[in-house]
Amino acid sequence: MTSFCANPPADEGIAPSRKVVTDEQRETAENLKNEANGYFKNAKYEDAIRLYTEAIEMNPFVPAYYCNRAIAYIRTEAHGYALMDADKALELDPNFAKAYYRRATANMAMLRFKDSFKDFRTVVKRVPKDAEARRKLAECEKIVRRMEFEKAIEFDEAGRSVVDQIDLTSMKVEDDYDGARLPTRSVTHDDGSTETVEYMDKSFLRDMIQRFKDQKMIHKRFAYQIILEAKRIFTECPSLVDVRIPQDATMTVCGDVHGQFYDFIHIFELNGYPTADHWYLFNGDFVDRGSFSLEIILTLFAYKWLNPTTIYLARGNHETNNMNKVYGFEGEVKAKFSNLMFKLFAETFNALPLAHVIQDKIFVVHGGLFSQDQVTLDDIRKINRFSQPPSEGLMCELLWSDPRPQPGRGPNKRGVGIEFGPDITEAFLKHNNLDVLVRSHEVKDEGYAVEHNGKCLTVFSAPNYCDRMDNKGAFLNVTPDAKYEWQQFSAVPHPTNVKAMQYASQFNSFGF
């Protein structure tokens, strides 16, 4: 399986009214389509896209070719390209229900819920007996109504923190609770008064991780305490964090882990747990898709509380409310705890730094670079990140952009952010006296990719992504002299009773 770096839909360059397709070309195109279908069934999506494209070039008049390529693009998260293909199919056949279906799916993935609702409504009108389309229409309508409700009450909650609604003293730990408990100690204040406070230690972390492995949860009091402490620490961080690795230490940079807790813990088992001489940077997308996101984020936050200088976290495009509504994290937190806790996570995600610079030479960000030239590190430091990301601008592009092989810039295959070429990477690094860009955001067959003449590195740490991609995971070990080496790893077993997207089950068949 090749890496998921899809090419844009081909511009056939011949107006359909002028192109004459012979019988031989029609037959060849149909054979290419059938071969592509075989690759698609075996999850070889890039190969399928290549052959669908060849079929389209041979015969650009068949709406099904565009529809088939659209679902392959959706599986590679190239939702912007999928939207273009669905539009082309509808241009050829305005009554093609499957094209509306594909467009609705792409719009849903791009969080354009109202547009998706319109297309699903069209599908149901044209194919009223399609039970799956009716179900998706209902789910889509539910999201639209909920968003409208949340927007209506947003004004009333403006400026108020959910922290004010949390009372830890009322969360009593029951006598029959048999899980990890935070230790306590007495603290003397400047006025001479004393207070008993809870703190994080290695014993609690060890017991919590084992409890998570056993598919058990910690008490809500301790979960809230962990999140609150992490929020406090991140709020004090700048938007761009400078990291200096001690001479006797190593830093490991990990990419997306996406709720795959057992693979996430396997990284520590292979490479060592966070310590004073072994630091970690997790580069966004800790949650969603995988169904153990809560276990991952609580573990990361607990390590941040234990020793803030040994572990660093950057915000990804999935540490956002709208993504969490669609891809599972909101549903998971509500199922395991409460909506109040999800709101606290949302505020905490707003506080996550957006980028890191290691040893003054390695720029680390979840997505990529920018639609404008001469962006400086100070420009990133000045970003007011304490909000949901906007749909454009520096913050959006940091979280969403992707590299491409050709020079220059172009629309992103995801429909958000941009695609940037090797010249853009070279210019940004030179302008900021940096050596290399490290980013994540894209699944890769080998767990990593080296692009742009070695200047753009992609690291992805969720092997067998969503239990179906059969890719390796990888991480990057960095030494104090800014040298680095890759390490790959394979997926490990996880409980079979919990599937990917378990808490977003209404979207399981959307192709996400």
Short mmCIF file of C-alpha atoms in Angstrom, two decimals:
data_model
loop_
_atom_site.label_atom_id
_atom_site.label_comp_id
_atom_site.label_asym_id
_atom_site.label_seq_id
_atom_site.Cartn_x
_atom_site.Cartn_y
_atom_site.Cartn_z
CA MET A 1 0.00 0.00 0.00
CA THR A 2 1.47 3.35 -1.00
CA SER A 3 1.44 6.37 1.29
CA PHE A 4 -1.73 8.42 1.47
CA CYS A 5 -0.61 11.46 -0.50
CA ALA A 6 -3.31 11.55 -3.13
CA ASN A 7 -2.93 13.42 -6.41
CA PRO A 8 -5.67 15.86 -7.40
CA PRO A 9 -8.36 14.82 -9.85
CA ALA A 10 -6.96 14.96 -13.34
CA ASP A 11 -7.97 17.79 -15.63
CA GLU A 12 -8.81 15.89 -18.77
CA GLY A 13 -8.13 18.98 -20.83
CA ILE A 14 -10.73 17.96 -23.46
CA ALA A 15 -14.23 19.33 -23.34
CA PRO A 16 -16.63 16.34 -23.20
CA SER A 17 -18.61 17.77 -26.15
CA ARG A 18 -15.50 17.58 -28.32
CA LYS A 19 -13.96 14.29 -27.24
CA VAL A 20 -14.91 11.21 -29.24
CA VAL A 21 -14.64 7.95 -27.34
CA THR A 22 -14.24 4.81 -29.39
CA ASP A 23 -15.68 1.44 -28.48
CA GLU A 24 -12.17 0.21 -27.77
CA GLN A 25 -11.57 3.09 -25.35
CA ARG A 26 -14.87 2.42 -23.61
CA GLU A 27 -13.90 -1.22 -23.13
CA THR A 28 -10.43 -0.32 -21.89
CA ALA A 29 -11.86 2.22 -19.47
CA GLU A 30 -14.32 -0.33 -18.10
CA ASN A 31 -11.54 -2.86 -17.59
CA LEU A 32 -9.48 -0.23 -15.76
CA LYS A 33 -12.48 0.57 -13.55
CA ASN A 34 -12.98 -3.12 -12.73
CA GLU A 35 -9.30 -3.51 -11.87
CA ALA A 36 -9.49 -0.41 -9.68
CA ASN A 37 -12.50 -1.87 -7.88
CA GLY A 38 -10.39 -4.87 -6.98
CA TYR A 39 -7.69 -2.68 -5.49
CA PHE A 40 -10.33 -0.73 -3.57
CA LYS A 41 -11.78 -3.91 -2.04
CA ASN A 42 -8.29 -4.80 -0.81
CA ALA A 43 -7.80 -1.32 0.71
CA LYS A 44 -5.17 -0.41 -1.92
CA TYR A 45 -6.70 3.00 -2.30
CA GLU A 46 -3.85 4.82 -4.02
CA ASP A 47 -3.65 2.10 -6.67
CA ALA A 48 -7.42 2.31 -7.08
CA ILE A 49 -7.23 6.10 -7.50
CA ARG A 50 -4.54 5.73 -10.15
CA LEU A 51 -6.61 3.29 -12.20
CA TYR A 52 -9.87 5.20 -11.80
CA THR A 53 -7.97 8.24 -13.09
CA GLU A 54 -6.77 6.28 -16.11
CA ALA A 55 -10.33 5.14 -16.78
CA ILE A 56 -11.54 8.75 -16.60
CA GLU A 57 -8.83 9.90 -18.99
CA MET A 58 -9.87 7.16 -21.41
CA ASN A 59 -13.60 7.90 -21.12
CA PRO A 60 -14.55 11.06 -19.18
CA PHE A 61 -18.30 10.62 -19.66
CA VAL A 62 -19.06 7.95 -17.03
CA PRO A 63 -20.33 9.39 -13.71
CA ALA A 64 -19.62 6.12 -11.88
CA TYR A 65 -15.87 6.48 -12.50
CA TYR A 66 -15.85 9.80 -10.65
CA CYS A 67 -18.04 8.39 -7.88
CA ASN A 68 -15.76 5.41 -7.41
CA ARG A 69 -12.70 7.63 -7.28
CA ALA A 70 -14.50 9.89 -4.81
CA ILE A 71 -14.96 7.11 -2.25
CA ALA A 72 -11.31 6.12 -2.69
CA TYR A 73 -10.34 9.73 -2.00
CA ILE A 74 -12.57 9.70 1.09
CA ARG A 75 -10.76 6.62 2.38
CA THR A 76 -7.46 8.50 2.01
CA GLU A 77 -8.96 11.56 3.73
CA ALA A 78 -8.70 13.59 0.51
CA HIS A 79 -12.19 14.95 1.06
CA GLY A 80 -11.66 18.07 -1.02
CA TYR A 81 -10.81 15.96 -4.06
CA ALA A 82 -13.79 13.69 -3.37
CA LEU A 83 -16.05 16.73 -3.41
CA MET A 84 -14.69 17.74 -6.81
CA ASP A 85 -15.33 14.27 -8.21
CA ALA A 86 -18.89 14.17 -6.86
CA ASP A 87 -19.55 17.56 -8.45
CA LYS A 88 -18.21 16.30 -11.78
CA ALA A 89 -20.40 13.20 -11.62
CA LEU A 90 -23.46 15.37 -11.00
CA GLU A 91 -22.49 17.64 -13.87
CA LEU A 92 -22.61 14.56 -16.12
CA ASP A 93 -25.80 13.17 -14.53
CA PRO A 94 -27.79 15.49 -12.23
CA ASN A 95 -30.00 12.54 -11.22
CA PHE A 96 -27.15 10.29 -10.05
CA ALA A 97 -28.13 9.52 -6.44
CA LYS A 98 -24.79 7.93 -5.58
CA ALA A 99 -22.99 11.16 -6.46
CA TYR A 100 -25.17 13.06 -3.97
CA TYR A 101 -24.32 10.35 -1.46
CA ARG A 102 -20.58 10.78 -2.05
CA ARG A 103 -20.83 14.55 -1.85
CA ALA A 104 -22.77 14.32 1.40
CA THR A 105 -20.10 12.03 2.83
CA ALA A 106 -17.27 14.37 1.81
CA ASN A 107 -19.09 17.40 3.20
CA MET A 108 -19.74 15.58 6.47
CA ALA A 109 -16.05 14.75 6.80
CA MET A 110 -15.22 18.39 6.13
CA LEU A 111 -17.68 19.39 8.89
CA ARG A 112 -20.03 21.08 6.43
CA PHE A 113 -23.06 19.59 8.08
CA LYS A 114 -25.75 21.74 6.48
CA ASP A 115 -24.45 20.97 2.97
CA SER A 116 -24.29 17.29 3.86
CA PHE A 117 -27.87 17.38 5.17
CA LYS A 118 -29.12 18.85 1.86
CA ASP A 119 -27.49 16.08 -0.18
CA PHE A 120 -28.68 13.27 2.08
CA ARG A 121 -32.17 14.71 1.83
CA THR A 122 -31.85 14.57 -1.97
CA VAL A 123 -30.70 10.94 -1.80
CA VAL A 124 -33.70 9.99 0.35
CA LYS A 125 -36.08 11.72 -2.06
CA ARG A 126 -34.59 9.90 -5.05
CA VAL A 127 -34.16 6.53 -3.33
CA PRO A 128 -36.83 6.49 -0.58
CA LYS A 129 -36.28 2.81 0.25
CA ASP A 130 -32.58 3.32 1.09
CA ALA A 131 -32.69 2.74 4.85
CA GLU A 132 -29.02 3.60 5.33
CA ALA A 133 -29.45 6.97 3.62
CA ARG A 134 -32.47 7.72 5.80
CA ARG A 135 -30.48 6.86 8.92
CA LYS A 136 -27.63 9.12 7.89
CA LEU A 137 -30.02 11.92 7.07
CA ALA A 138 -31.47 11.65 10.57
CA GLU A 139 -28.02 11.66 12.18
CA CYS A 140 -26.95 14.62 10.09
CA GLU A 141 -30.10 16.53 11.00
CA LYS A 142 -29.42 15.79 14.66
CA ILE A 143 -25.97 17.34 14.40
CA VAL A 144 -27.28 20.43 12.60
CA ARG A 145 -29.96 20.98 15.25
CA ARG A 146 -27.50 20.46 18.08
CA MET A 147 -25.05 22.94 16.56
CA GLU A 148 -27.81 25.50 16.17
CA PHE A 149 -28.80 24.98 19.81
CA GLU A 150 -25.20 25.28 21.00
CA LYS A 151 -24.76 28.46 18.96
CA ALA A 152 -27.90 29.88 20.55
CA ILE A 153 -26.60 29.36 24.09
CA GLU A 154 -23.02 30.30 23.23
CA PHE A 155 -23.64 33.97 24.06
CA ASP A 156 -24.85 33.11 27.56
CA GLU A 157 -21.71 31.11 28.27
CA ALA A 158 -19.26 33.59 26.72
CA GLY A 159 -16.39 34.40 29.05
CA ARG A 160 -17.34 31.71 31.56
CA SER A 161 -15.02 28.77 32.19
CA VAL A 162 -16.35 25.30 32.81
CA VAL A 163 -13.83 25.11 35.65
CA ASP A 164 -16.26 27.19 37.72
CA GLN A 165 -18.78 24.34 37.50
CA ILE A 166 -16.41 21.69 38.87
CA ASP A 167 -16.39 20.95 42.60
CA LEU A 168 -13.82 18.28 43.41
CA THR A 169 -14.79 18.20 47.08
CA SER A 170 -18.23 16.90 46.15
CA MET A 171 -16.75 13.98 44.21
CA LYS A 172 -16.34 11.46 46.98
CA VAL A 173 -14.33 8.33 46.26
CA GLU A 174 -16.49 5.39 47.22
CA ASP A 175 -15.14 2.80 49.66
CA ASP A 176 -15.57 0.01 47.14
CA TYR A 177 -13.51 1.79 44.46
CA ASP A 178 -10.55 -0.52 43.85
CA GLY A 179 -8.55 1.57 41.38
CA ALA A 180 -5.59 3.91 41.48
CA ARG A 181 -5.79 6.75 44.01
CA LEU A 182 -3.85 9.99 43.96
CA PRO A 183 -1.57 10.30 46.98
CA THR A 184 -1.92 13.27 49.32
CA ARG A 185 0.44 15.49 51.26
CA SER A 186 0.17 18.45 53.60
CA VAL A 187 1.09 21.89 52.24
CA THR A 188 1.82 24.91 54.46
CA HIS A 189 0.85 28.28 53.02
CA ASP A 190 2.54 31.64 53.61
CA ASP A 191 -0.07 32.58 56.20
CA GLY A 192 0.76 29.49 58.24
CA SER A 193 -2.36 27.54 57.31
CA THR A 194 -2.07 23.97 56.08
CA GLU A 195 -3.95 22.10 53.39
CA THR A 196 -4.06 18.49 52.27
CA VAL A 197 -3.60 18.28 48.50
CA GLU A 198 -3.45 15.48 45.94
CA TYR A 199 -0.41 15.10 43.71
CA MET A 200 0.81 12.87 40.89
CA ASP A 201 3.42 10.18 41.39
CA LYS A 202 4.84 7.26 39.41
CA SER A 203 2.93 4.71 41.42
CA PHE A 204 -0.43 6.24 40.50
CA LEU A 205 0.60 6.43 36.85
CA ARG A 206 1.69 2.79 36.82
CA ASP A 207 -1.55 1.64 38.46
CA MET A 208 -3.67 3.84 36.18
CA ILE A 209 -2.05 2.50 33.02
CA GLN A 210 -2.59 -1.09 34.16
CA ARG A 211 -6.19 -0.29 34.94
CA PHE A 212 -6.63 1.12 31.45
CA LYS A 213 -5.08 -2.01 29.96
CA ASP A 214 -7.68 -4.01 31.88
CA GLN A 215 -10.45 -1.85 30.31
CA LYS A 216 -11.28 -0.15 33.59
CA MET A 217 -11.52 3.58 34.26
CA ILE A 218 -10.18 5.66 37.13
CA HIS A 219 -12.50 7.53 39.46
CA LYS A 220 -13.95 10.72 38.02
CA ARG A 221 -12.41 12.81 40.81
CA PHE A 222 -8.92 11.81 39.74
CA ALA A 223 -9.71 12.23 36.06
CA TYR A 224 -10.94 15.79 36.66
CA GLN A 225 -7.90 16.57 38.78
CA ILE A 226 -5.54 15.39 36.03
CA ILE A 227 -7.26 17.49 33.37
CA LEU A 228 -7.39 20.59 35.60
CA GLU A 229 -3.67 20.38 36.36
CA ALA A 230 -2.83 19.87 32.69
CA LYS A 231 -4.99 22.88 31.75
CA ARG A 232 -3.16 25.02 34.28
CA ILE A 233 0.25 23.99 32.90
CA PHE A 234 -0.66 24.44 29.23
CA THR A 235 -2.29 27.81 29.85
CA GLU A 236 1.08 29.10 31.04
CA CYS A 237 2.85 27.90 27.86
CA PRO A 238 3.46 30.08 24.79
CA SER A 239 1.91 29.18 21.43
CA LEU A 240 5.36 28.10 20.22
CA VAL A 241 7.49 26.24 22.77
CA ASP A 242 11.28 26.18 22.53
CA VAL A 243 12.73 22.88 23.71
CA ARG A 244 16.35 22.32 24.76
CA ILE A 245 17.32 18.67 25.20
CA PRO A 246 19.88 18.14 27.99
CA GLN A 247 23.24 16.71 26.92
CA ASP A 248 22.56 13.36 28.57
CA ALA A 249 19.00 13.02 27.26
CA THR A 250 17.00 12.01 24.17
CA MET A 251 13.70 13.33 22.84
CA THR A 252 11.23 11.09 21.01
CA VAL A 253 8.80 12.75 18.60
CA CYS A 254 5.57 10.82 17.97
CA GLY A 255 2.84 11.54 15.46
CA ASP A 256 -0.88 10.81 15.53
CA VAL A 257 -1.95 8.09 17.98
CA HIS A 258 -5.70 8.58 17.46
CA GLY A 259 -7.20 6.73 20.40
CA GLN A 260 -5.20 3.52 19.83
CA PHE A 261 -4.22 3.14 23.48
CA TYR A 262 -2.59 -0.28 23.25
CA ASP A 263 -0.34 0.82 20.37
CA PHE A 264 0.38 4.07 22.23
CA ILE A 265 1.55 2.21 25.34
CA HIS A 266 3.57 -0.12 23.12
CA ILE A 267 5.67 2.92 22.14
CA PHE A 268 6.69 3.32 25.79
CA GLU A 269 7.29 -0.41 26.16
CA LEU A 270 9.57 -0.40 23.12
CA ASN A 271 11.30 2.90 23.63
CA GLY A 272 11.10 3.65 27.34
CA TYR A 273 8.65 5.63 29.45
CA PRO A 274 9.06 9.40 29.92
CA THR A 275 11.87 10.17 32.36
CA ALA A 276 14.27 13.01 33.17
CA ASP A 277 16.69 11.71 30.51
CA HIS A 278 14.10 10.55 27.95
CA TRP A 279 11.68 13.24 26.84
CA TYR A 280 8.67 12.93 24.54
CA LEU A 281 6.83 15.23 22.15
CA PHE A 282 3.43 14.02 20.94
CA ASN A 283 2.55 16.02 17.85
CA GLY A 284 -1.25 16.22 17.96
CA ASP A 285 -4.25 14.02 17.16
CA PHE A 286 -4.25 12.09 20.42
CA VAL A 287 -8.00 11.52 20.23
CA ASP A 288 -10.81 10.46 17.84
CA ARG A 289 -11.23 7.44 15.56
CA GLY A 290 -9.71 4.92 17.97
CA SER A 291 -11.99 4.14 20.90
CA PHE A 292 -9.49 4.48 23.75
CA SER A 293 -8.86 8.19 23.33
CA LEU A 294 -9.71 9.00 26.94
CA GLU A 295 -7.12 6.53 28.19
CA ILE A 296 -4.44 8.11 26.00
CA ILE A 297 -5.17 11.72 26.86
CA LEU A 298 -5.40 11.06 30.60
CA THR A 299 -2.06 9.23 30.48
CA LEU A 300 -0.40 12.09 28.58
CA PHE A 301 -1.90 14.73 30.88
CA ALA A 302 -0.85 12.74 33.97
CA TYR A 303 2.75 12.61 32.73
CA LYS A 304 2.60 16.35 32.07
CA TRP A 305 1.48 16.90 35.64
CA LEU A 306 4.15 14.54 37.02
CA ASN A 307 7.03 16.32 35.29
CA PRO A 308 6.18 19.04 32.74
CA THR A 309 9.68 19.14 31.28
CA THR A 310 9.75 15.48 30.21
CA ILE A 311 6.70 15.47 27.94
CA TYR A 312 5.35 18.01 25.45
CA LEU A 313 2.05 18.03 23.58
CA ALA A 314 1.04 19.97 20.46
CA ARG A 315 -2.50 20.58 19.28
CA GLY A 316 -3.68 18.67 16.21
CA ASN A 317 -6.66 19.29 13.97
CA HIS A 318 -8.58 16.65 15.99
CA GLU A 319 -8.22 18.51 19.28
CA THR A 320 -11.22 20.60 18.24
CA ASN A 321 -14.92 20.49 19.06
CA ASN A 322 -16.35 19.82 15.60
CA MET A 323 -13.92 16.99 14.88
CA ASN A 324 -14.67 15.46 18.29
CA LYS A 325 -18.40 15.52 17.56
CA VAL A 326 -17.97 13.52 14.37
CA TYR A 327 -15.03 11.23 15.03
CA GLY A 328 -15.78 9.86 18.46
CA PHE A 329 -14.05 11.65 21.32
CA GLU A 330 -17.10 13.58 22.50
CA GLY A 331 -19.20 10.42 22.48
CA GLU A 332 -16.50 8.48 24.30
CA VAL A 333 -16.11 11.04 27.10
CA LYS A 334 -19.87 11.28 27.56
CA ALA A 335 -20.17 7.49 27.65
CA LYS A 336 -17.35 7.02 30.17
CA PHE A 337 -17.91 10.18 32.22
CA SER A 338 -20.04 13.23 31.32
CA ASN A 339 -20.66 16.17 29.02
CA LEU A 340 -19.14 18.44 31.67
CA MET A 341 -15.85 16.60 31.36
CA PHE A 342 -15.92 16.94 27.57
CA LYS A 343 -16.35 20.70 27.96
CA LEU A 344 -13.31 20.75 30.25
CA PHE A 345 -11.30 18.84 27.65
CA ALA A 346 -12.41 21.37 25.01
CA GLU A 347 -11.09 24.25 27.11
CA THR A 348 -7.87 22.36 27.77
CA PHE A 349 -7.35 21.61 24.08
CA ASN A 350 -7.66 25.35 23.43
CA ALA A 351 -4.64 25.84 25.68
CA LEU A 352 -2.39 23.32 23.89
CA PRO A 353 0.66 24.86 22.19
CA LEU A 354 0.61 24.95 18.38
CA ALA A 355 4.26 24.28 17.59
CA HIS A 356 7.66 23.42 19.04
CA VAL A 357 11.26 24.15 18.05
CA ILE A 358 13.82 21.60 19.20
CA GLN A 359 17.44 22.70 19.66
CA ASP A 360 16.74 25.86 17.64
CA LYS A 361 16.81 23.75 14.45
CA ILE A 362 13.84 21.36 14.24
CA PHE A 363 10.41 22.91 13.69
CA VAL A 364 7.61 20.57 14.80
CA VAL A 365 3.96 21.19 13.99
CA HIS A 366 0.99 18.92 13.39
CA GLY A 367 -0.02 19.96 9.87
CA GLY A 368 2.31 22.18 7.92
CA LEU A 369 3.13 25.55 6.43
CA PHE A 370 1.39 28.66 5.25
CA SER A 371 -0.37 30.41 2.38
CA GLN A 372 1.84 33.48 2.84
CA ASP A 373 5.60 33.98 2.58
CA GLN A 374 8.05 35.06 5.24
CA VAL A 375 6.12 33.80 8.27
CA THR A 376 8.44 33.99 11.27
CA LEU A 377 8.59 32.03 14.50
CA ASP A 378 7.61 35.22 16.29
CA ASP A 379 4.45 35.36 14.16
CA ILE A 380 3.56 31.90 15.51
CA ARG A 381 4.41 32.92 19.06
CA LYS A 382 1.96 35.81 18.76
CA ILE A 383 -1.02 33.63 17.75
CA ASN A 384 -3.84 33.89 20.28
CA ARG A 385 -4.64 30.18 20.33
CA PHE A 386 -7.23 30.09 23.12
CA SER A 387 -10.21 29.33 20.91
CA GLN A 388 -11.56 26.89 18.39
CA PRO A 389 -9.38 27.13 15.26
CA PRO A 390 -10.60 29.46 12.50
CA SER A 391 -11.17 28.19 8.95
CA GLU A 392 -8.19 30.12 7.56
CA GLY A 393 -5.03 31.88 8.66
CA LEU A 394 -1.86 30.77 10.43
CA MET A 395 -3.49 28.70 13.17
CA CYS A 396 -5.69 26.81 10.70
CA GLU A 397 -2.78 26.11 8.37
CA LEU A 398 -0.51 24.92 11.19
CA LEU A 399 -3.12 22.27 12.01
CA TRP A 400 -4.34 21.29 8.52
CA SER A 401 -1.78 21.83 5.74
CA ASP A 402 0.03 19.04 3.86
CA PRO A 403 3.17 18.80 1.71
CA ARG A 404 3.09 18.08 -2.00
CA PRO A 405 5.89 17.06 -4.40
CA GLN A 406 5.49 19.90 -6.93
CA PRO A 407 6.69 23.45 -6.18
CA GLY A 408 4.44 26.24 -5.02
CA ARG A 409 1.14 26.15 -3.19
CA GLY A 410 -2.30 24.82 -3.99
CA PRO A 411 -5.65 23.86 -2.48
CA ASN A 412 -5.43 21.08 0.05
CA LYS A 413 -6.91 17.68 -0.78
CA ARG A 414 -8.70 17.88 2.58
CA GLY A 415 -10.55 21.05 1.64
CA VAL A 416 -8.93 22.92 4.57
CA GLY A 417 -5.49 24.51 4.78
CA ILE A 418 -3.09 24.40 1.83
CA GLU A 419 -0.64 22.08 0.10
CA PHE A 420 2.95 23.36 0.05
CA GLY A 421 5.85 22.33 -2.15
CA PRO A 422 9.58 21.83 -1.51
CA ASP A 423 10.39 25.45 -2.38
CA ILE A 424 7.94 26.65 0.29
CA THR A 425 9.55 24.40 2.89
CA GLU A 426 13.05 25.51 1.90
CA ALA A 427 12.14 29.20 2.06
CA PHE A 428 10.44 28.93 5.47
CA LEU A 429 13.34 27.03 7.01
CA LYS A 430 15.93 29.41 5.57
CA HIS A 431 13.99 32.48 6.66
CA ASN A 432 13.88 31.17 10.26
CA ASN A 433 17.37 29.62 10.40
CA LEU A 434 15.93 26.12 10.82
CA ASP A 435 17.15 22.80 9.42
CA VAL A 436 14.06 20.63 9.08
CA LEU A 437 10.25 20.55 9.38
CA VAL A 438 8.73 17.63 11.29
CA ARG A 439 4.98 17.17 10.96
CA SER A 440 2.36 14.42 11.29
CA HIS A 441 -1.28 14.48 10.09
CA GLU A 442 -1.00 11.78 7.36
CA VAL A 443 -0.96 8.00 7.58
CA LYS A 444 2.10 6.50 5.89
CA ASP A 445 2.68 2.87 4.96
CA GLU A 446 6.02 2.76 6.75
CA GLY A 447 4.95 5.06 9.57
CA TYR A 448 7.01 7.94 8.23
CA ALA A 449 8.01 9.75 5.04
CA VAL A 450 10.98 11.91 4.03
CA GLU A 451 10.06 14.56 1.45
CA HIS A 452 11.20 17.90 0.06
CA ASN A 453 14.86 16.92 -0.31
CA GLY A 454 14.97 15.63 3.24
CA LYS A 455 13.65 18.89 4.69
CA CYS A 456 10.08 17.73 5.43
CA LEU A 457 9.57 14.69 7.65
CA THR A 458 6.18 13.11 8.38
CA VAL A 459 5.81 10.88 11.44
CA PHE A 460 2.64 8.86 12.08
CA SER A 461 2.35 6.67 15.19
CA ALA A 462 -0.97 4.81 14.81
CA PRO A 463 -0.16 1.43 13.20
CA ASN A 464 -2.95 -0.43 11.39
CA TYR A 465 -4.85 2.84 11.46
CA CYS A 466 -8.53 2.41 12.33
CA ASP A 467 -7.98 -1.38 12.38
CA ARG A 468 -7.93 -1.54 8.59
CA MET A 469 -4.94 0.24 6.99
CA ASP A 470 -2.19 -2.31 7.73
CA ASN A 471 0.40 0.48 7.98
CA LYS A 472 3.34 0.55 10.36
CA GLY A 473 3.76 3.18 13.04
CA ALA A 474 6.94 5.14 13.64
CA PHE A 475 8.59 7.63 15.95
CA LEU A 476 11.67 9.82 15.74
CA ASN A 477 14.46 9.82 18.32
CA VAL A 478 16.34 13.14 18.49
CA THR A 479 19.69 13.69 20.21
CA PRO A 480 21.00 16.93 21.76
CA ASP A 481 23.08 17.62 18.62
CA ALA A 482 19.80 17.64 16.60
CA LYS A 483 20.53 14.32 14.90
CA TYR A 484 17.63 11.93 14.51
CA GLU A 485 16.79 8.35 13.62
CA TRP A 486 13.53 6.54 12.83
CA GLN A 487 12.11 3.55 14.62
CA GLN A 488 9.16 1.63 13.19
CA PHE A 489 6.73 -0.64 15.01
CA SER A 490 3.71 -2.76 14.23
CA ALA A 491 0.25 -2.83 15.78
CA VAL A 492 -0.35 -4.92 18.87
CA PRO A 493 -3.60 -6.68 19.80
CA HIS A 494 -6.35 -4.74 21.50
CA PRO A 495 -9.67 -5.92 22.98
CA THR A 496 -11.79 -7.28 20.16
CA ASN A 497 -15.03 -6.12 21.79
CA VAL A 498 -14.11 -2.48 21.11
CA LYS A 499 -13.82 -1.36 17.51
CA ALA A 500 -12.50 1.84 15.97
CA MET A 501 -15.10 4.63 15.83
CA GLN A 502 -17.12 2.79 18.49
CA TYR A 503 -18.34 6.06 19.98
CA ALA A 504 -19.18 7.57 16.61
CA SER A 505 -20.94 4.46 15.35
CA GLN A 506 -23.52 6.43 13.39
CA PHE A 507 -20.69 7.39 11.03
CA ASN A 508 -18.97 4.03 10.72
CA SER A 509 -20.23 3.49 7.19
CA PHE A 510 -19.49 7.02 6.01
CA GLY A 511 -16.12 5.88 4.77
CA PHE A 512 -14.18 7.84 7.37
#
